Short mmCIF file of C-alpha atoms and ligand atoms in Angstrom, two decimals:
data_model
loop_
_atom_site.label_atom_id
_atom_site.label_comp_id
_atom_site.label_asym_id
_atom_site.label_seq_id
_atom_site.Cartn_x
_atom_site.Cartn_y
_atom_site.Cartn_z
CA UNK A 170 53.95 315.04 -91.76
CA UNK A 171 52.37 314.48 -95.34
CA UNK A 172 51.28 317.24 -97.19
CA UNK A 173 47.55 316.18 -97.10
CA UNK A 174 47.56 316.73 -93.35
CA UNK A 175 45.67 319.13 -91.63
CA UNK A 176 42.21 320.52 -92.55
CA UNK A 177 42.37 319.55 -95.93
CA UNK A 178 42.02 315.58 -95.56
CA UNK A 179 38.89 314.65 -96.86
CA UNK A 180 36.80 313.39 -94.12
CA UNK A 181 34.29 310.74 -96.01
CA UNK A 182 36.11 308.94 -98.70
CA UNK A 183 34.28 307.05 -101.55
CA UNK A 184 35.90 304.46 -103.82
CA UNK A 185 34.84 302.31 -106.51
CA UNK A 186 37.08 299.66 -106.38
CA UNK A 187 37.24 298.74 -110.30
CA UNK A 188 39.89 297.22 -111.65
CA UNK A 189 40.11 293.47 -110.43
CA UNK A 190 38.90 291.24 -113.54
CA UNK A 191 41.92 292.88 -115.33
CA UNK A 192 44.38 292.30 -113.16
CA UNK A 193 43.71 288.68 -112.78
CA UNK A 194 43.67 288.37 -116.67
CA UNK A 195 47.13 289.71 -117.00
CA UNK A 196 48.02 287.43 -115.02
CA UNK A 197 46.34 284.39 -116.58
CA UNK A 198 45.00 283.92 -113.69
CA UNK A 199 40.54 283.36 -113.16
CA UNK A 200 39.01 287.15 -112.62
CA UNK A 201 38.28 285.18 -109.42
CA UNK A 202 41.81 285.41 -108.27
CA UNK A 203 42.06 289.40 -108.89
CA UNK A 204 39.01 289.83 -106.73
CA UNK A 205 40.51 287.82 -104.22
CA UNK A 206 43.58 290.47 -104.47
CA UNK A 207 41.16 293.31 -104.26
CA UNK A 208 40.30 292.26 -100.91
CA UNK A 209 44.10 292.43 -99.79
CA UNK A 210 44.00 296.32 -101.04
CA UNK A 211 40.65 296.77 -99.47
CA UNK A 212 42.54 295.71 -96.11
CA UNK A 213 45.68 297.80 -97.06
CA UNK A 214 43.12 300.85 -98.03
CA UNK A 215 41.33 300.75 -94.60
CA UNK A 216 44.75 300.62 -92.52
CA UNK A 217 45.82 303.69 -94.34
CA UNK A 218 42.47 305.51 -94.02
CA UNK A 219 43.02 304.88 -89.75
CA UNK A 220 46.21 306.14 -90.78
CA UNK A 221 45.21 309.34 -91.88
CA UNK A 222 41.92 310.05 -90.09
CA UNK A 223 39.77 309.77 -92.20
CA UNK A 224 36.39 308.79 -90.48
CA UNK A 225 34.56 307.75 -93.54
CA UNK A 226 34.92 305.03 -96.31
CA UNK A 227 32.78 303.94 -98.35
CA UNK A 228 33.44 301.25 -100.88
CA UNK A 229 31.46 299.99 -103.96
CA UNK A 230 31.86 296.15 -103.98
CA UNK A 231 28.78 294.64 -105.55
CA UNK A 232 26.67 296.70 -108.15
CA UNK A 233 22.74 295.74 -108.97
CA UNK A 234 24.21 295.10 -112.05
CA UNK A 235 26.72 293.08 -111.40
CA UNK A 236 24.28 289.80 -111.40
CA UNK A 237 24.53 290.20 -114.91
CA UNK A 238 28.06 288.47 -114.57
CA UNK A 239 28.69 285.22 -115.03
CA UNK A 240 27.66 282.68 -112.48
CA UNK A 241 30.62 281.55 -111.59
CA UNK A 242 32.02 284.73 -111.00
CA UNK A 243 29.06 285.80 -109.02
CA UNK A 244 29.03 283.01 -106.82
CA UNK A 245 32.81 283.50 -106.56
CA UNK A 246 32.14 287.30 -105.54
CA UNK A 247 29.38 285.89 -102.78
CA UNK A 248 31.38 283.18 -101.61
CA UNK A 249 34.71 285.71 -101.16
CA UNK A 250 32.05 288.09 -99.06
CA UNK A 251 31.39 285.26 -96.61
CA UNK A 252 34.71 284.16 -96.07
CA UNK A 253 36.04 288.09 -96.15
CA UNK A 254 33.34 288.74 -93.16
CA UNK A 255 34.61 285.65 -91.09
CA UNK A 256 38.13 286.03 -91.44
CA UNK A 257 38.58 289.80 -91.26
CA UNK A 258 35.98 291.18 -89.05
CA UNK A 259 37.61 290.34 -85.68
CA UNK A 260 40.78 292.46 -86.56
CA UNK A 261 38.64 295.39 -88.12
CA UNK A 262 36.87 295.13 -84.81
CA UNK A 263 40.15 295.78 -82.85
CA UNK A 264 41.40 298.32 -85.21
CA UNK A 265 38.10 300.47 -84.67
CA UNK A 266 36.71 300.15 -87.41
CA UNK A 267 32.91 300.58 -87.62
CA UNK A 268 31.27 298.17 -90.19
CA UNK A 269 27.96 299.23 -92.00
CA UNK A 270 26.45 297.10 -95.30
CA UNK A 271 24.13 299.07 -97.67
CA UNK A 272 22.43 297.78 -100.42
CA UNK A 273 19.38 295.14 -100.77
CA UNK A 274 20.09 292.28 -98.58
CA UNK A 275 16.81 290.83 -99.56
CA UNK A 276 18.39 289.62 -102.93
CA UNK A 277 21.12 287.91 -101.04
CA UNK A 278 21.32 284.12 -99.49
CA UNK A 279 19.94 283.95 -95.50
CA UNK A 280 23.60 283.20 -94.40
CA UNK A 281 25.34 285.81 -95.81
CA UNK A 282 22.99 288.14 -94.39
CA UNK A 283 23.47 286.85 -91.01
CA UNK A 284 27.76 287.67 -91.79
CA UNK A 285 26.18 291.20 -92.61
CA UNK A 286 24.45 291.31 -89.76
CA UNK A 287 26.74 290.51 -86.84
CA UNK A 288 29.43 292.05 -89.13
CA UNK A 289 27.35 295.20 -88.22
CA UNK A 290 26.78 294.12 -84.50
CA UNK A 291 30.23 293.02 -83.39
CA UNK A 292 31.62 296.53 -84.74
CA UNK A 293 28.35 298.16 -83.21
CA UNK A 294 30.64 300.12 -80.47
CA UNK A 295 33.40 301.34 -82.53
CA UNK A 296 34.21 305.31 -84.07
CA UNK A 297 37.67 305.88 -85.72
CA UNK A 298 36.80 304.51 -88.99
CA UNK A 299 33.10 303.94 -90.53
CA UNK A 300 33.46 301.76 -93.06
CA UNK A 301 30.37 301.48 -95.24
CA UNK A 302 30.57 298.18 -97.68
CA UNK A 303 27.96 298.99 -100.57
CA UNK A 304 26.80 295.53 -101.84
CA UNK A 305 24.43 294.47 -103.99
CA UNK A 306 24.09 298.36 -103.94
CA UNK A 307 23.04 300.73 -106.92
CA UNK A 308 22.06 304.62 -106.31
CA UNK A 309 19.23 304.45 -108.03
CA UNK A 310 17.65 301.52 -105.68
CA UNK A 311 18.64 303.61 -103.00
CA UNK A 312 16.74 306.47 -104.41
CA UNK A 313 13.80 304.41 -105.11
CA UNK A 314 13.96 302.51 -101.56
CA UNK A 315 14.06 305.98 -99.57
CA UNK A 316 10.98 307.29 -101.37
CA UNK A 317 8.53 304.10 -101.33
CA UNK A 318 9.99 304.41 -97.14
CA UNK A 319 8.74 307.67 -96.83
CA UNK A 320 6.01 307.07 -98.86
CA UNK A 321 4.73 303.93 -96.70
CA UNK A 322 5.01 306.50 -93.49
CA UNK A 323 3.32 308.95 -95.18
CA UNK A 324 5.78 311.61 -94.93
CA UNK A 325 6.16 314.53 -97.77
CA UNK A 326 9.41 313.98 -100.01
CA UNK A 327 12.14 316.82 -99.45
CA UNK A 328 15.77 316.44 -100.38
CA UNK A 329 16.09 316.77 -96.55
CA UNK A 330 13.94 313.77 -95.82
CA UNK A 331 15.00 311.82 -98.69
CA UNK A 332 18.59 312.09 -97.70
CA UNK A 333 17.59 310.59 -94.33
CA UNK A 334 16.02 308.01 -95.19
CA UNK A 335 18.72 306.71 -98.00
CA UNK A 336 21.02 303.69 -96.63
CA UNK A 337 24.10 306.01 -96.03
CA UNK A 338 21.93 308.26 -94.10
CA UNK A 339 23.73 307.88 -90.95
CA UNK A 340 27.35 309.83 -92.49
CA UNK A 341 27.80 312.94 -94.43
CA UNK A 342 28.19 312.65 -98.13
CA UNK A 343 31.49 311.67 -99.63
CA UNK A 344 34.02 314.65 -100.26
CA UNK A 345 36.48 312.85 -102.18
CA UNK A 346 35.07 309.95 -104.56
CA UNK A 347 37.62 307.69 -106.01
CA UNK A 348 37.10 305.44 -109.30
CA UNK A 349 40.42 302.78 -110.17
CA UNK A 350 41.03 301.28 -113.18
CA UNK A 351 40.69 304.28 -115.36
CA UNK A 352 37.20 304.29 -116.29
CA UNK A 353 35.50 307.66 -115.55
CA UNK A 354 31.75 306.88 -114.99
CA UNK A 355 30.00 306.61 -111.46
CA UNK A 356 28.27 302.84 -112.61
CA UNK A 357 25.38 303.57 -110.61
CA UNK A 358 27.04 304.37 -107.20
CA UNK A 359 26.30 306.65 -104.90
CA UNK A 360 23.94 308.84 -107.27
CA UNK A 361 22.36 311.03 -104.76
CA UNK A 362 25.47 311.65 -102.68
CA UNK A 363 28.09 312.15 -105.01
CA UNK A 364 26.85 315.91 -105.73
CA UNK A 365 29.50 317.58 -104.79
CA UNK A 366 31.87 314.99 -104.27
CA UNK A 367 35.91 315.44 -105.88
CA UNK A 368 35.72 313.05 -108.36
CA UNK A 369 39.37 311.64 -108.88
CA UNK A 370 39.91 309.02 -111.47
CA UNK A 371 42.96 306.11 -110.99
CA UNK A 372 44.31 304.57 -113.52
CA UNK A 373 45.87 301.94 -111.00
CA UNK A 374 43.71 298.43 -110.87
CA UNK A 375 42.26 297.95 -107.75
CA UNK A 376 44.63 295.49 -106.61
CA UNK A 377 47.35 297.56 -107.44
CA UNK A 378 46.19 301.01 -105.58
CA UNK A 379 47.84 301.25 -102.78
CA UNK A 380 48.93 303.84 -99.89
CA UNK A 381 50.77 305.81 -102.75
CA UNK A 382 48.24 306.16 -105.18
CA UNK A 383 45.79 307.16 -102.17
CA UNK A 384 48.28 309.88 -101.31
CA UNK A 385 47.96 311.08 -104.89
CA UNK A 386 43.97 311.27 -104.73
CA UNK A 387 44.18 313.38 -101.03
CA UNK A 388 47.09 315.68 -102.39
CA UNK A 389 44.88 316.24 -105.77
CA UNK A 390 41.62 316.57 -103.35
CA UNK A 391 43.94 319.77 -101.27
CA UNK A 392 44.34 321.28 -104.49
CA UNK A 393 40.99 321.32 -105.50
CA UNK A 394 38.52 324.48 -104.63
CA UNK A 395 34.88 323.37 -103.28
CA UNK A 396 32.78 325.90 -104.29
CA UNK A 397 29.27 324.66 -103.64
CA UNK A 398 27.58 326.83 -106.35
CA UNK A 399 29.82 330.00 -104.70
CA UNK A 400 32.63 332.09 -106.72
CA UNK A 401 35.67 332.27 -105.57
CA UNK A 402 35.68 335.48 -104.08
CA UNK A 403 32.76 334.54 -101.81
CA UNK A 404 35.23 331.81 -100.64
CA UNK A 405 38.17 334.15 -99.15
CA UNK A 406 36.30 335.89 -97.71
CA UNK A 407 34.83 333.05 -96.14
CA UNK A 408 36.89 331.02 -93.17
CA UNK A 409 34.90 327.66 -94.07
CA UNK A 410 32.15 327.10 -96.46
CA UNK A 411 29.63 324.53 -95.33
CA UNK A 412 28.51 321.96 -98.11
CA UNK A 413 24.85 321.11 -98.41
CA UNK A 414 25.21 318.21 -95.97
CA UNK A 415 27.85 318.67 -93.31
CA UNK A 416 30.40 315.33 -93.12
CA UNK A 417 29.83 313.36 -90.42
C1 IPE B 1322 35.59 295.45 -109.68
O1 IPE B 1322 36.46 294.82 -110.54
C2 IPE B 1322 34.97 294.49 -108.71
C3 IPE B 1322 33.55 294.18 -108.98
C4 IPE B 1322 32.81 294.74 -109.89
C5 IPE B 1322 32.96 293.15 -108.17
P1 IPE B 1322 35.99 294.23 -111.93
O2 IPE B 1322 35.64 292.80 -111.73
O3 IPE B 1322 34.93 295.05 -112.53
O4 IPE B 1322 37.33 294.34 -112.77
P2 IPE B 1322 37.44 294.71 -114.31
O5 IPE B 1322 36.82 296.05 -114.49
O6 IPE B 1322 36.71 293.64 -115.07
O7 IPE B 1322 38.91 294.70 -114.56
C1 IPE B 1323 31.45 299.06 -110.72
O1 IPE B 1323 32.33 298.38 -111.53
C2 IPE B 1323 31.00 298.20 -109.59
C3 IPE B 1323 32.02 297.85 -108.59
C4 IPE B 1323 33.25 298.23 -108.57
C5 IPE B 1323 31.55 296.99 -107.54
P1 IPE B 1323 31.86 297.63 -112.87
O2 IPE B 1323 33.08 297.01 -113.43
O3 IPE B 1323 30.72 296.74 -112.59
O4 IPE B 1323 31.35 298.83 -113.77
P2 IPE B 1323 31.14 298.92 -115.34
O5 IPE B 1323 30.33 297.74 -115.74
O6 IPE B 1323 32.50 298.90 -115.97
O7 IPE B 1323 30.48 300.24 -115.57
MG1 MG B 1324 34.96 296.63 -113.81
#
């Protein structure tokens, strides 16, 4: 039995996976090639998330600002999505995994939607693992896109009816967020959700993370007290303290 078992195994995990470019590079290899490797730990990530129960993942793969790469590298990054849908979707499909894309599609080509889309469908039916793939994602479209949506219907703006109607609406937010490759900023992920999230920072490369390092983030996320505004005190005497959205 690990020592992250039991209640205190984070239920929605959040990761950006940062870290590739470098890895190629020391490797004298095109940042093309460490991207390539990142979807290997992606694979090795989500087999060790079924592992553990955790019902939630969430991983950052393609930022709104991550156009601003070069073009080879971007085309690269869309080209590896395509082929990454095709070849791995069957066997997520069969290992329960639950596939959901969020971010604007609209800026993307008509066939990769169409992966994204019976991506989504084909893993329609499934519940261990939800696996949310943020591309071409940034929280602050999110923000934006849930409030011209309510707007359109004509509904007032509350935190409660923003959070529905943001593209991760249908999980809790994430308790534990992970960031690799040592930077400590969020980049423009998951803005509105990461509130209250455990913010653990890797200084493993994406490529390199693997079931060992995640073992390290879930025993640091046991250690850690949530205190959702409370003291400390409030907490014993408290046998579980709700956050403001309840995980999925
Ligand atoms: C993260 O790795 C993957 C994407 C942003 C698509 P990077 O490509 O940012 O890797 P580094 O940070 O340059 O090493
Ligand atoms: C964040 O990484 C985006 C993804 C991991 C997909 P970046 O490498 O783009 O972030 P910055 O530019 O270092 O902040
Ligand atoms: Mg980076």
């Amino acid at each position: 039995m690990s020592s992250n078992s039991g209640g205190r195994t984070p239920s929605h995990v959040a990761i950006v996976m940062d870290g590739n470019g470098r890895w190629a590079t020391r490797r004298l290899l095109p940042r093309v090639a460490g991207h390539r490797q990142g979807v290997e730990s992606l694979k090795r990530c989500v087999q060790a998330c079924l592992d553990r129960g955790i019902r939630v993942l969430t991983v950052f793969a393609f930022s709104s600002e991550n156009w601003n790469r070069p073009a080879d590298e971007v085309s690269g990054l869309m080209e590896l999505l395509g082929m990454a849908l095709g070849r791995e979707v069957p066997q997520l499909a069969r290992a329960g995994v639950r596939i959901r894309v969020a971010g604007d599609r609209s800026g993307l080509s008509a066939r990769l939607r169409e992966g994204l889309d019976a991506a989504e469908r084909e893993t329609a039916h499934n519940d261990r693992l939800i696996l949310n793939v943020c591309f071409n994602y940034g929280g602050r479209w999110d923000i934006v896109q849930a409030a011209q949506t309510l707007v359109a219907r004509g509904e007032p703006i509350s935190e409660e009816s923003l959070s529905k109607a943001l593209s991760l609406a249908h999980v809790g937010d994430p308790d534990l967020l992970i960031r690799t490759g040592g930077e400590q900023r969020l980049s423009n992920f998951l803005l509105w959700q990461a509130a209250y999230a455990e913010l653990f920072f890797s200084d493993r490369l994406w490529p390199d993370f693997d079931e060992v390092a995640l073992d390290e983030a879930l025993a640091e996320f046991a250690r850690r007290e949530r205190r959702f505004g409370r003291t400390s005190e409030q907490l014993l005497g408290a046998a579980a303290v709700p956050g403001p959205r309840a995980a999925a």
